[in-house]
Coordinates of C-alpha atoms in Angstrom, one line a residue:
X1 CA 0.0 0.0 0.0
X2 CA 1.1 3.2 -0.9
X3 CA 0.8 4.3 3.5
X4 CA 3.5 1.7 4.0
X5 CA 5.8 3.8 3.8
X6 CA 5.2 6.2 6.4
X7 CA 3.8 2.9 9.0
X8 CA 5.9 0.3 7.8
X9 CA 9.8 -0.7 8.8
X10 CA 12.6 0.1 11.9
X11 CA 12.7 3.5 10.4
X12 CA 9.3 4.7 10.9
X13 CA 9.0 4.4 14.4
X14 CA 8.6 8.0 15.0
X15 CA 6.1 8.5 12.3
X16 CA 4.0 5.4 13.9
X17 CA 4.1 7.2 17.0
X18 CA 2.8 10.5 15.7
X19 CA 0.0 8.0 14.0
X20 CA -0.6 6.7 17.9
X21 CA -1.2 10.0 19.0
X22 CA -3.9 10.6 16.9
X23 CA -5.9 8.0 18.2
X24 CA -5.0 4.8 15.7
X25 CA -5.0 1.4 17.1
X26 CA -2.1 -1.2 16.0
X27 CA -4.2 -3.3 14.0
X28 CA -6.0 0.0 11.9
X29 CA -2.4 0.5 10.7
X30 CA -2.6 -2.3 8.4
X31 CA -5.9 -1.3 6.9
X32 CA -5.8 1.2 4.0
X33 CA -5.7 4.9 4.6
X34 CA -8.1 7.1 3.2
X35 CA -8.0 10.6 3.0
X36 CA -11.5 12.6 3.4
X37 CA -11.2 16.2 2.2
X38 CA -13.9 18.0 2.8
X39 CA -14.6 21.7 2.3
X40 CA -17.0 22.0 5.2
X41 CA -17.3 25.6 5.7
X42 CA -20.3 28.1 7.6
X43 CA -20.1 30.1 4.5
X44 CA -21.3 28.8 1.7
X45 CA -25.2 27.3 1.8
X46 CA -23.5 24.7 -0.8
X47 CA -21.2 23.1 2.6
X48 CA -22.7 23.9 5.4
X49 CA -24.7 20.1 5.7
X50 CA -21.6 18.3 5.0
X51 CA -20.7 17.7 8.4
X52 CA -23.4 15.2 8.2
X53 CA -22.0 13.6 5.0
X54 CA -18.7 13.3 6.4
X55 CA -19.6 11.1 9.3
X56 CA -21.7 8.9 6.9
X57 CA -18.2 8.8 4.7
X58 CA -16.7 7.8 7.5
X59 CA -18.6 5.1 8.2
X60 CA -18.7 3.7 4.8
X61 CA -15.2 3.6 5.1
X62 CA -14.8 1.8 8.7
X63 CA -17.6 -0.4 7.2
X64 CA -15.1 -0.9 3.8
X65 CA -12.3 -2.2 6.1
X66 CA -10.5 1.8 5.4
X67 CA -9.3 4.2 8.2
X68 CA -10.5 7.6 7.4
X69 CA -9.1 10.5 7.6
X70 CA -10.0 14.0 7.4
X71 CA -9.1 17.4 6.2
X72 CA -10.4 20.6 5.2
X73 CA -10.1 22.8 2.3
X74 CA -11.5 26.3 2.0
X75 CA -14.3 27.1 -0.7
X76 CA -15.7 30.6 -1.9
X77 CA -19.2 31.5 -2.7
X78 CA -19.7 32.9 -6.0
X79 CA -23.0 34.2 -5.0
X80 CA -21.7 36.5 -2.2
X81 CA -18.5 37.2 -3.8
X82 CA -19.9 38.7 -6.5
X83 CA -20.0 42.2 -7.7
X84 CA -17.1 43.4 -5.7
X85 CA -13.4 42.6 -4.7
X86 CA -14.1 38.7 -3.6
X87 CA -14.7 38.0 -7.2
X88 CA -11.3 38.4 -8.0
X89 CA -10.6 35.5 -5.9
X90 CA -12.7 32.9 -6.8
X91 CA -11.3 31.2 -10.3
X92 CA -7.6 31.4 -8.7
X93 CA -8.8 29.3 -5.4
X94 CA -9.0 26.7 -8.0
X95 CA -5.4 26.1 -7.9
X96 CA -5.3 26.4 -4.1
X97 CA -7.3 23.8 -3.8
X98 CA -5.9 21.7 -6.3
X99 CA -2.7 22.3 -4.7
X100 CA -3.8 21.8 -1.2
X101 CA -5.2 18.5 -2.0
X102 CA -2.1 17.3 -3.2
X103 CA 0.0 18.8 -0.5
X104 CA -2.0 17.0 1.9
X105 CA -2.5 13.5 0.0
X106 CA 1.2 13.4 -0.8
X107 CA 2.5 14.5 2.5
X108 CA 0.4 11.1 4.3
X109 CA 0.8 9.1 1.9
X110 CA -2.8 7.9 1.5
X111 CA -3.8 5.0 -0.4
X112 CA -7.0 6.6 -1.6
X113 CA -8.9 9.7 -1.5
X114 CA -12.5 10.5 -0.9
X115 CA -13.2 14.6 -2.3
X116 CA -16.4 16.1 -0.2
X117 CA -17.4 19.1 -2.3
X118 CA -20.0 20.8 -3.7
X119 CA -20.0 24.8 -5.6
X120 CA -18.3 26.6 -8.6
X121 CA -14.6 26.1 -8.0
X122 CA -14.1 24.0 -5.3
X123 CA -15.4 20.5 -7.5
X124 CA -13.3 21.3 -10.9
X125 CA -10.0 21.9 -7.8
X126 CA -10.7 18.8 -6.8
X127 CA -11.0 17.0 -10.0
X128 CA -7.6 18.4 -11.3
X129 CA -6.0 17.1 -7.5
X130 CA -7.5 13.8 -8.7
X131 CA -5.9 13.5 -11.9
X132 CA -2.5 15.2 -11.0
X133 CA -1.9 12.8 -7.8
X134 CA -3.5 9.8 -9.6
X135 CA -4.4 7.9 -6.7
X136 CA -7.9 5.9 -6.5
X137 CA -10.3 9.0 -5.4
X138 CA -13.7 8.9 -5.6
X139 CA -16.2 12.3 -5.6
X140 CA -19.1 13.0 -3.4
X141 CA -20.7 16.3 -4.2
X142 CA -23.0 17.5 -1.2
X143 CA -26.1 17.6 -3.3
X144 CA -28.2 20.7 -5.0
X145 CA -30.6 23.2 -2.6
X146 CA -34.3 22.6 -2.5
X147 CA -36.2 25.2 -4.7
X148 CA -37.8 28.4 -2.8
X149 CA -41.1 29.6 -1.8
X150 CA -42.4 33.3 -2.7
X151 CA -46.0 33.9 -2.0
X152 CA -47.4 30.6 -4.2
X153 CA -44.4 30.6 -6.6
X154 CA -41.2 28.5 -7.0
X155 CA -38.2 30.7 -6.7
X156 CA -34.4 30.3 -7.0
X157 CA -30.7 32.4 -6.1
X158 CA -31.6 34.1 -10.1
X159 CA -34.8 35.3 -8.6
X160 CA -33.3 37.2 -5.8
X161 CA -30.7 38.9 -8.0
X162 CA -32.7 39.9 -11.3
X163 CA -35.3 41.2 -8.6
X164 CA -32.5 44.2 -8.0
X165 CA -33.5 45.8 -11.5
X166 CA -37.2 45.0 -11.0
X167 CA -36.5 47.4 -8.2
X168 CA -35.2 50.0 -9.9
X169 CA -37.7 49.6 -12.8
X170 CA -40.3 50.2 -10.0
X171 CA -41.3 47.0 -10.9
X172 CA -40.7 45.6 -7.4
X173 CA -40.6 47.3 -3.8
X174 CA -38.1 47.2 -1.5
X175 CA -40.6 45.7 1.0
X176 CA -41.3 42.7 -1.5
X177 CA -37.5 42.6 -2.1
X178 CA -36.8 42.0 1.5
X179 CA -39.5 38.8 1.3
X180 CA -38.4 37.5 -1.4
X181 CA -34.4 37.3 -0.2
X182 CA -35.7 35.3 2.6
X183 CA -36.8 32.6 1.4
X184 CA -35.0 32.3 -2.2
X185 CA -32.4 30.0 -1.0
X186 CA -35.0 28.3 2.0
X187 CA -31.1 26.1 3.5
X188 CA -28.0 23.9 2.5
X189 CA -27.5 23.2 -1.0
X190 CA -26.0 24.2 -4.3
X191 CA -27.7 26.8 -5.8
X192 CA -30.9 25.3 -7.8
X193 CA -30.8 25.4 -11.3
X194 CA -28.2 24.6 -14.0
X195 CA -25.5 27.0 -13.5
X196 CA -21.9 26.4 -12.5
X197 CA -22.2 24.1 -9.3
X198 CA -24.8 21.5 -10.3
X199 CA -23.0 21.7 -14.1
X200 CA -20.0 20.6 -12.5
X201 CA -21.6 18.1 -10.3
X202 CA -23.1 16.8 -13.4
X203 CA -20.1 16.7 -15.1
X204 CA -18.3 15.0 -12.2
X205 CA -20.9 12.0 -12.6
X206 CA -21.1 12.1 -16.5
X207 CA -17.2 11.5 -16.6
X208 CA -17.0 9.0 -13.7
X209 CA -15.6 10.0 -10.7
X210 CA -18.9 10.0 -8.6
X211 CA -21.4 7.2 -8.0
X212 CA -24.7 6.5 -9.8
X213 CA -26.9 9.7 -8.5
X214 CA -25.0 11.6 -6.8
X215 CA -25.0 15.0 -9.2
X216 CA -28.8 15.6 -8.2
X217 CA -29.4 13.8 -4.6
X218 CA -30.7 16.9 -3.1
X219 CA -28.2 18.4 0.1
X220 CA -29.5 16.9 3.0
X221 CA -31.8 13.9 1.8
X222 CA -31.2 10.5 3.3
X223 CA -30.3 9.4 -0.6
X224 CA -27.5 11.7 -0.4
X225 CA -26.5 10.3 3.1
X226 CA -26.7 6.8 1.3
X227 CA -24.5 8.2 -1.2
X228 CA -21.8 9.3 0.6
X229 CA -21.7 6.2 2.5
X230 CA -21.9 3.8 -0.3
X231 CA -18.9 6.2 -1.5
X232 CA -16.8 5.6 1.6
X233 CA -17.5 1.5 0.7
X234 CA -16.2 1.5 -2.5
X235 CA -13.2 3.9 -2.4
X236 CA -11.5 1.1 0.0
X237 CA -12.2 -1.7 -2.8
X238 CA -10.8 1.2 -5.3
X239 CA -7.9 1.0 -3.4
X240 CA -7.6 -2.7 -3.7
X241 CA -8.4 -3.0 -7.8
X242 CA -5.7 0.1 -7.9
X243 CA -9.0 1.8 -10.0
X244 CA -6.9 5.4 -10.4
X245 CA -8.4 8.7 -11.5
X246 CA -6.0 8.5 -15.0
X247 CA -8.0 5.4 -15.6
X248 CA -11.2 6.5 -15.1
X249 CA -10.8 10.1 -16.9
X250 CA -9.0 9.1 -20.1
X251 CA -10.6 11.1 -23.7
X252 CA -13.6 9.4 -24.3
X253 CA -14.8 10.2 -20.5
X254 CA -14.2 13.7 -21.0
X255 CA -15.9 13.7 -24.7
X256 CA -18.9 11.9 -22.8
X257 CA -19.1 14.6 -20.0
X258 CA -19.3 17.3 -22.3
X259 CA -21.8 15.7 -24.6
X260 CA -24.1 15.2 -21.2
X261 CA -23.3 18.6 -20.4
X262 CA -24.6 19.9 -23.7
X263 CA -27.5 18.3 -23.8
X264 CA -27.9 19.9 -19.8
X265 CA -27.4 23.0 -21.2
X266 CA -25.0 23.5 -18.6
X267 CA -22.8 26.6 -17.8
X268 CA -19.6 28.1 -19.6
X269 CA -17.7 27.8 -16.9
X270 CA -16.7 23.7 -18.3
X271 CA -15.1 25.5 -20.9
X272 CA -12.4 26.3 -18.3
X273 CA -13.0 23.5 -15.8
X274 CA -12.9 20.7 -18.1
X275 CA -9.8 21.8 -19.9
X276 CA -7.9 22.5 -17.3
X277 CA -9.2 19.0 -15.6
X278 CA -8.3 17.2 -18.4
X279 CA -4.8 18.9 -18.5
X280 CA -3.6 17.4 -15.2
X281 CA -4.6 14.0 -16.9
X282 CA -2.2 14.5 -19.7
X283 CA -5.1 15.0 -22.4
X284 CA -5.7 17.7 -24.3
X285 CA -9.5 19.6 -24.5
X286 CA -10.0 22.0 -27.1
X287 CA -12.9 25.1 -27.1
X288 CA -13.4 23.3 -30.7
X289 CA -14.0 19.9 -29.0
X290 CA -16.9 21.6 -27.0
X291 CA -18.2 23.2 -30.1
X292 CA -17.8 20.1 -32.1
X293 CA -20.2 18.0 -29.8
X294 CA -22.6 20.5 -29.1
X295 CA -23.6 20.9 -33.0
X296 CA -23.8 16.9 -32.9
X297 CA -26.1 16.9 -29.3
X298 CA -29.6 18.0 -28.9
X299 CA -30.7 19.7 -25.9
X300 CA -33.1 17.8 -23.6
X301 CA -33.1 19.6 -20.7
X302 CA -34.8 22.8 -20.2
X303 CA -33.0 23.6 -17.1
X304 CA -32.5 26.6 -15.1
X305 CA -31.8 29.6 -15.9
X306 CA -32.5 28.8 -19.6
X307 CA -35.7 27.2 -19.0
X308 CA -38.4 26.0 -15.6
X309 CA -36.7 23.0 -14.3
X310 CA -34.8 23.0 -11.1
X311 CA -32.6 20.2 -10.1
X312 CA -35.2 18.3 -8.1
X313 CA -37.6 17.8 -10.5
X314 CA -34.3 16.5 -12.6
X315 CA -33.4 14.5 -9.8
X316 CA -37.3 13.5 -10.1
X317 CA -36.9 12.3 -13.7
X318 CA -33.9 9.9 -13.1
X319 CA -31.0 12.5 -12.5
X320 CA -27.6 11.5 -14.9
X321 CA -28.3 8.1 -15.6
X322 CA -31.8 8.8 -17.3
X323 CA -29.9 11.6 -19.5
X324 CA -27.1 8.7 -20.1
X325 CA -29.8 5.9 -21.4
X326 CA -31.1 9.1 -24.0
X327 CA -26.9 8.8 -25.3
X328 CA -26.3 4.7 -25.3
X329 CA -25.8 4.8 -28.8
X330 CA -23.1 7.6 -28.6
X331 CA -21.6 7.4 -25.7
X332 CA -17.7 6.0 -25.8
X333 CA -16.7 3.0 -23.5
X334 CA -15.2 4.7 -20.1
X335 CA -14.5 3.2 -16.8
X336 CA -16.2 4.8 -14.3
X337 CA -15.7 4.5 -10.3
X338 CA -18.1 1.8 -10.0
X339 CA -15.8 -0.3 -11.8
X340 CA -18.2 -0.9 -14.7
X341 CA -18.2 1.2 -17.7
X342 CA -20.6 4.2 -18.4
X343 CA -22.6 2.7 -20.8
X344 CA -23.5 -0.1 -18.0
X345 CA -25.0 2.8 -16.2
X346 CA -26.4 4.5 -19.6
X347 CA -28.5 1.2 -20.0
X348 CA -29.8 0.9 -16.1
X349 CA -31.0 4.9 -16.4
X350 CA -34.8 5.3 -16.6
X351 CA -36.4 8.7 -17.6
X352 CA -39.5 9.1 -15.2
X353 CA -40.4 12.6 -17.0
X354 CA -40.3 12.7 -21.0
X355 CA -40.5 16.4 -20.5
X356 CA -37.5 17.6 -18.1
X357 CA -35.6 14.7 -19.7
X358 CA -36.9 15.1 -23.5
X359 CA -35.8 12.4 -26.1
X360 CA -33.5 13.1 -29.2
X361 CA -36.1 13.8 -31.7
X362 CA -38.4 15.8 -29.3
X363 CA -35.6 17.9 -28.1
X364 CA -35.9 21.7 -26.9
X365 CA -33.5 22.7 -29.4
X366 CA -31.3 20.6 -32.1
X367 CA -27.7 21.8 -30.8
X368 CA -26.4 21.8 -27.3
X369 CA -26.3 24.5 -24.6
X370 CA -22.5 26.2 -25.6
X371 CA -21.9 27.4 -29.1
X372 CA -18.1 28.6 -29.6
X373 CA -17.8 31.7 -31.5
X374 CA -14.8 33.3 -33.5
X375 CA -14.3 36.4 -36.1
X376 CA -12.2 39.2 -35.5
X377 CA -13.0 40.3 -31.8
X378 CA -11.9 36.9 -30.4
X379 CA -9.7 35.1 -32.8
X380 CA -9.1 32.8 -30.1
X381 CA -12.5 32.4 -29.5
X382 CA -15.3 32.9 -27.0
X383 CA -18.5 31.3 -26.1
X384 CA -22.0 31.6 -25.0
X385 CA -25.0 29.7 -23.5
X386 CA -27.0 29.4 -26.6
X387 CA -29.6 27.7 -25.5
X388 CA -30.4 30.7 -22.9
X389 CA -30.9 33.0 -25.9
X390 CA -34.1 34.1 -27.7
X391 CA -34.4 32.9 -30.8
X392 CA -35.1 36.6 -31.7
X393 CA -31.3 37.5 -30.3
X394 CA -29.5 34.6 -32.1
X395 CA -28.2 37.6 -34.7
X396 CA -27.9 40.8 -33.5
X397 CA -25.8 44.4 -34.6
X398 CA -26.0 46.8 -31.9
X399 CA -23.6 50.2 -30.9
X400 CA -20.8 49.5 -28.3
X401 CA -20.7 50.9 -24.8
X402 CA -17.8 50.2 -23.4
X403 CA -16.6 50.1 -19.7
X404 CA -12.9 48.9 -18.6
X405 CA -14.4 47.3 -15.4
X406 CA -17.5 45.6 -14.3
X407 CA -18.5 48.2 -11.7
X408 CA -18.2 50.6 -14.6
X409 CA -20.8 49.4 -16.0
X410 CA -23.5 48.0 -12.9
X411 CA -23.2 52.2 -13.0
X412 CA -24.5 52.8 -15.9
X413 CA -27.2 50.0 -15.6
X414 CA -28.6 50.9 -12.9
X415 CA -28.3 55.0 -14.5
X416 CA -30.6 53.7 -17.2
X417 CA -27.2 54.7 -19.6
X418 CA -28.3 51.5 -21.4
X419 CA -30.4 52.0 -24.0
X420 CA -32.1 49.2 -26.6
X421 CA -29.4 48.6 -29.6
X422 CA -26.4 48.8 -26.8
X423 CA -23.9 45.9 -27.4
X424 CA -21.9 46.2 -23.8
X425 CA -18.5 45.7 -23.7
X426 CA -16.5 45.0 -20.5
X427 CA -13.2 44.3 -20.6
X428 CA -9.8 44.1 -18.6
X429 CA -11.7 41.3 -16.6
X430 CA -9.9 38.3 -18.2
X431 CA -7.8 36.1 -16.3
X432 CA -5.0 38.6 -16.4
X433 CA -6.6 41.8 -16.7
X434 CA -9.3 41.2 -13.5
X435 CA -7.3 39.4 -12.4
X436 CA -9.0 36.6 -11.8
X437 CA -11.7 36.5 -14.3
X438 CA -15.0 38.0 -12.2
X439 CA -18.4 36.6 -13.0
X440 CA -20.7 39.6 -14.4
X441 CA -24.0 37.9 -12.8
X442 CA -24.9 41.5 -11.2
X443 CA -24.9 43.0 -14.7
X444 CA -26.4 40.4 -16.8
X445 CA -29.0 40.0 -14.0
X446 CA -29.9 43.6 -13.5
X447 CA -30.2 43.8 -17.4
X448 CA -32.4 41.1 -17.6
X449 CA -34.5 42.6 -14.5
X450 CA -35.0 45.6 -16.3
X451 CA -36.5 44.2 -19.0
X452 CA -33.2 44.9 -21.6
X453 CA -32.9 40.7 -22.1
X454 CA -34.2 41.0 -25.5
X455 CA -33.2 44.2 -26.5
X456 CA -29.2 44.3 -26.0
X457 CA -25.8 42.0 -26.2
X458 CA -23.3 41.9 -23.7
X459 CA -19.7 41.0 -24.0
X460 CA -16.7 40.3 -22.2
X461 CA -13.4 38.9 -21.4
X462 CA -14.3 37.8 -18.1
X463 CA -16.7 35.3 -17.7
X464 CA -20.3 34.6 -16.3
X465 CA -22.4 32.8 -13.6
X466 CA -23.9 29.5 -15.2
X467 CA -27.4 31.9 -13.7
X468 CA -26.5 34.2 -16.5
X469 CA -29.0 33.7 -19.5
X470 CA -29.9 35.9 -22.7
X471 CA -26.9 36.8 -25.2
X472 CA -24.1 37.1 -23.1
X473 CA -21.1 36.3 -24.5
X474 CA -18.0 35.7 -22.8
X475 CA -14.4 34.5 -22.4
X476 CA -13.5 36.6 -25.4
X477 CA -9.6 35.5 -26.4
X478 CA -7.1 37.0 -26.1
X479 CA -8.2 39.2 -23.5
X480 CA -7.7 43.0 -23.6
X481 CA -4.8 42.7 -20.7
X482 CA -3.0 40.7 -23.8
X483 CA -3.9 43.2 -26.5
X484 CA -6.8 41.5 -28.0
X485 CA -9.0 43.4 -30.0
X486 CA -11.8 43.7 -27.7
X487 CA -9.0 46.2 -25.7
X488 CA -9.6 48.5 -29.1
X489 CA -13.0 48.6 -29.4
X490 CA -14.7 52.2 -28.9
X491 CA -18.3 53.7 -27.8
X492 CA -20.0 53.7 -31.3
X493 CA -18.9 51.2 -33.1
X494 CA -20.8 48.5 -34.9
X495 CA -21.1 45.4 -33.6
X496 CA -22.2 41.9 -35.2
X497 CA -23.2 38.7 -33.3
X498 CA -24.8 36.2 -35.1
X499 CA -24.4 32.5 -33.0
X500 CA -26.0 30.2 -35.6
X501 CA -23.3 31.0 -37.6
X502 CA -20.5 31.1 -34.9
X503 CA -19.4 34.8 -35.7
X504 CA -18.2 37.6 -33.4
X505 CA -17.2 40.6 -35.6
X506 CA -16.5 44.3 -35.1
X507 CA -17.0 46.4 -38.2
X508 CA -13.6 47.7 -38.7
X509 CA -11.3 47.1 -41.7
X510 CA -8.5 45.3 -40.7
X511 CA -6.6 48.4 -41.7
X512 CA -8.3 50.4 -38.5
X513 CA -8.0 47.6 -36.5
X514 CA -4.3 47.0 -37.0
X515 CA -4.0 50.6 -36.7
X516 CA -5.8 50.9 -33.4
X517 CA -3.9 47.8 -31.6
X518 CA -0.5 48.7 -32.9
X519 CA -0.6 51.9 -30.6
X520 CA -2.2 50.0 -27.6
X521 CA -0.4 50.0 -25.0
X522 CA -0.4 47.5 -21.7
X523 CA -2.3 48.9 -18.3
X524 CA -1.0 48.5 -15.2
X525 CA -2.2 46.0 -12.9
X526 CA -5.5 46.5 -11.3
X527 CA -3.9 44.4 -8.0
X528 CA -0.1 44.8 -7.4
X529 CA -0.2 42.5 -4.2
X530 CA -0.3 39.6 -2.8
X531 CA -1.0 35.9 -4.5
X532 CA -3.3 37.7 -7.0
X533 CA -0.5 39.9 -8.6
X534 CA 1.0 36.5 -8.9
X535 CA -1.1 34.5 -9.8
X536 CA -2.2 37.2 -12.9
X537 CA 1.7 36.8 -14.3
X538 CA 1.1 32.8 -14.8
X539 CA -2.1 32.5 -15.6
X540 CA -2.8 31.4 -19.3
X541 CA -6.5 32.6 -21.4
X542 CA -9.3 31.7 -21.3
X543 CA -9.1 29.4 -24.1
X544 CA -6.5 27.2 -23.0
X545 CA -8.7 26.4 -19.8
X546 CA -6.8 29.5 -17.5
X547 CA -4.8 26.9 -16.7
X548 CA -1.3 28.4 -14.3
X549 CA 2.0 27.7 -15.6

């Protein structure tokens, strides 16, 4: 076992007698070790039941013939971090935690690894730990937040924010606004729709690193406790079968995950996550590869924010196995934690709603949720949740506002500055330029509160909340803290989407544009200290996954 070497022989007396003083008995020493990281934390509604999951690991694992053993990790909440200087934050702790966990797991020298996490970062930091230390791990993620209850209606995290430009529409008071925060999000849980944590939880499942279920047990449900103990079980016979994370997550898991997160509709966040993910497991994932299988996968989920479904009704319908047994005849053979292969689980799904989980020829629309768009204001590339858009937005040429920072423009938004026709432009947000790559939910939200959904585009090199619907386009590469052409664009000039047919164009020659970016010049940094200022001089685009060198 891969412990022996910190229990085992004359020379490791002193580290058995640090293990004593813990509380180990002789005997547990010859049992496998299993690390339990858990990001248990009073912040984040996504963690704050999983101190009841971990004992239920726990005992999966005593029951397994394991001896666990815990840890924590921090976690941010995008929700409460956004729209201000926390946001800056949130992508990079993707690499903390990705490092922590292999600080810790390589410093004890566990045989296996369980990873307790729900929420936006914390699962794909886990994920990338799993494939870079490549020993058997299995995922438990701590399961999606019931829906909310406001005055007869069902109600979600999305409700509370676009309610901020009701507000100031007059739509709303601040009386009803007060309600309505209450009882949004009613306790523990990811937030209850599609975007970035359930996506990822999803995703986790789809490529094979959680059991049958897990993504949509609902936080706090006695199947989730079931969960999380069945996952305690099995990581110990992982251990035994040597069942590593490289094994499981090879190139036809990740091309099945994406498929199942198409046909989700799922956020564009996986268009850094699963990249960078993959990366750790020596394979490479391509923006194209996302594009590819989302003109190839129809979308049968009308889920949140896109559409009415919340995660319990998909839970409801058969969760990820049920969306698998729609794919059998496309999916690629992949081991998955289990031990069998995804398609074994593909064939034992049953849809118990043909409506939240619709089949290929009755789908809500032909393509998948993320189309990757390209033309001269990201030649890299950039990409948006198309099936959140109108069918009346899918082409659109509007004037450019521009702002140079995403408080810039909440500003003008909330100054009714924005006007019907407005293509909005924030930029130095990227990776590099936010640093950090903020979430714009507070814009995109108040726009869509003030009834401006279906009447202008924004864009940006940042990126957004998987709550973020209408024709918001985002990770636009290279960023304008590279010198991308986005960092040119000025108020008043003419801007062209049009997503069926993958373009992104500003109406300059290429003449005035070269012209433009051959006397830009590089900003200084909008954070000079601390990890941030280093993190911003390693960090790659948005393209390549913002993966660190």
């Amino acid at each position: 076992m891969r412990s022996d070497r910190i229990k085992k022989g004359l020379e490791r007396a002193g580290h058995r007698s640090l293990l004593f003083a813990t509380g180990i008995t002789r005997p547990e020493l010859d049992k496998p070790m299993i690390g339990i990281a858990t990001s248990f934390t009073d912040l984040i509604p996504g963690h704050i039941g999983m101190r009841d999951l971990e004992r239920f690991i726990e005992k999966g694992v005593h029951a397994g013939g394991g001896w666990p053993q815990l840890f924590g990790l921090p976690g941010i909440c995008d929700g409460i971090a956004m729209g201000h200087l926390g946001m800056h934050y949130s992508l990079p702790s993707r690499e903390l935690i990705a490092d922590m966990v292999e600080s810790i797991a390589m410093a004890n020298a566990f045989d296996g690894l369980v990873l307790l996490t729900n929420c936006d970062k914390i699962t794909p930091g886990m994920l990338m730990a799993a494939a870079r230390v490549n020993i058997p791990t299995i995922v438990v993620t701590a399961g999606a937040m019931h829906s909310g209850n406001y005055r007869g209606s069902r109600v979600n995290l999305i409700t509370a924010f676009e309610a901020v430009g009701k507000v100031r529409k007059g739509e709303m008071s601040r009386g009803e606004l007060a309600e309505l925060e209450t009882c949004a999000c009613p306790g523990p849980g990811s937030c209850q729709g599609m975007y970035t944590a359930n996506t990822m939880a999803c995703v986790t499942e789809s490529i094979g690193m959680s059991l049958p279920g897990c993504a949509t047990a609902l936080a706090v449900s006695g199947e989730k406790r079931r969960i999380a103990f069945d996952s305690g079980k099995r990581i110990v016979g992982m251990v035994k079968e040597d069942l590593t994370p490289r094994k499981i997550m090879t190139k036809n898991a990740f091309e099945n995950a994406i498929r199942i997160d198409m046909a989700l509709g799922g956020s564009t966040n996986t268009t850094l996550h699963i990249p960078a993910i993959a990366h750790e497991a020596g394979i490479g994932v391509s923006m194209e590869m996302f594009d590819r299988i989302s003109r190839t996968t129809p979308h049968l989920c009308s889920m949140l924010p896109g559409g009415p479904t919340y995660m319990e009704d998909l839970d409801a319908a058969g969760g990820i196995p049920a969306v698998l047994s729609r794919f059998i005849k496309v999916l690629k053979p992949a081991r998955t934690v289990t031990g069998r292969s995804i398609i074994d689980q593909a064939k034992a799904g049953r849809v118990g709603n043909a409506e939240v989980i619709r089949t290929l020829d009755n789908a809500y629309h032909k393509e998948g949720g993320i189309a990757v768009l390209t033309g001269n204001l990201a030649p890299n590339g950039c990409v948006v949740k198309q099936t959140a858009v109108s069918a009346g937005m899918m082409k659109f040429e509007g004037r450019a506002i521009v702002f140079d920072s995403e408080e810039e423009s909440m500003k003008a938004i909330l100054a009714n500055r924005i006007k019907p026709g407005h293509v909005i432009v924030i930029r130095y947000e990227g990776p590099k330029g936010g640093p950090g790559m903020r979430e714009m939910l507070s814009p995109t939200s108040a726009i869509s509160g003030m009834g401006l959904g279906e009447a202008v585009v924004l864009l940006t090199d940042g990126r957004f909340s998987g709550g973020t619907r209408g024709p918001c386009i985002g990770h636009i590469s290279p960023e304008a803290a590279e010198g991308g052409p986005i960092a040119v664009v000025r108020n008043g000039d003419r801007i062209v989407l049009d997503i069926p047919n993958r373009k992104l164009e500003v109406k300059l020659s290429k003449a005035e544009l070269r012209k433009r970016l051959a006397k830009w010049k590089p900003r200084e940094p909008k954070i000079k200290n601390g990890w941030l200022a280093r993190y911003a001089r390693v960090v790659t685009s948005a393209n390549t996954g913002a993966i660190v060198k």
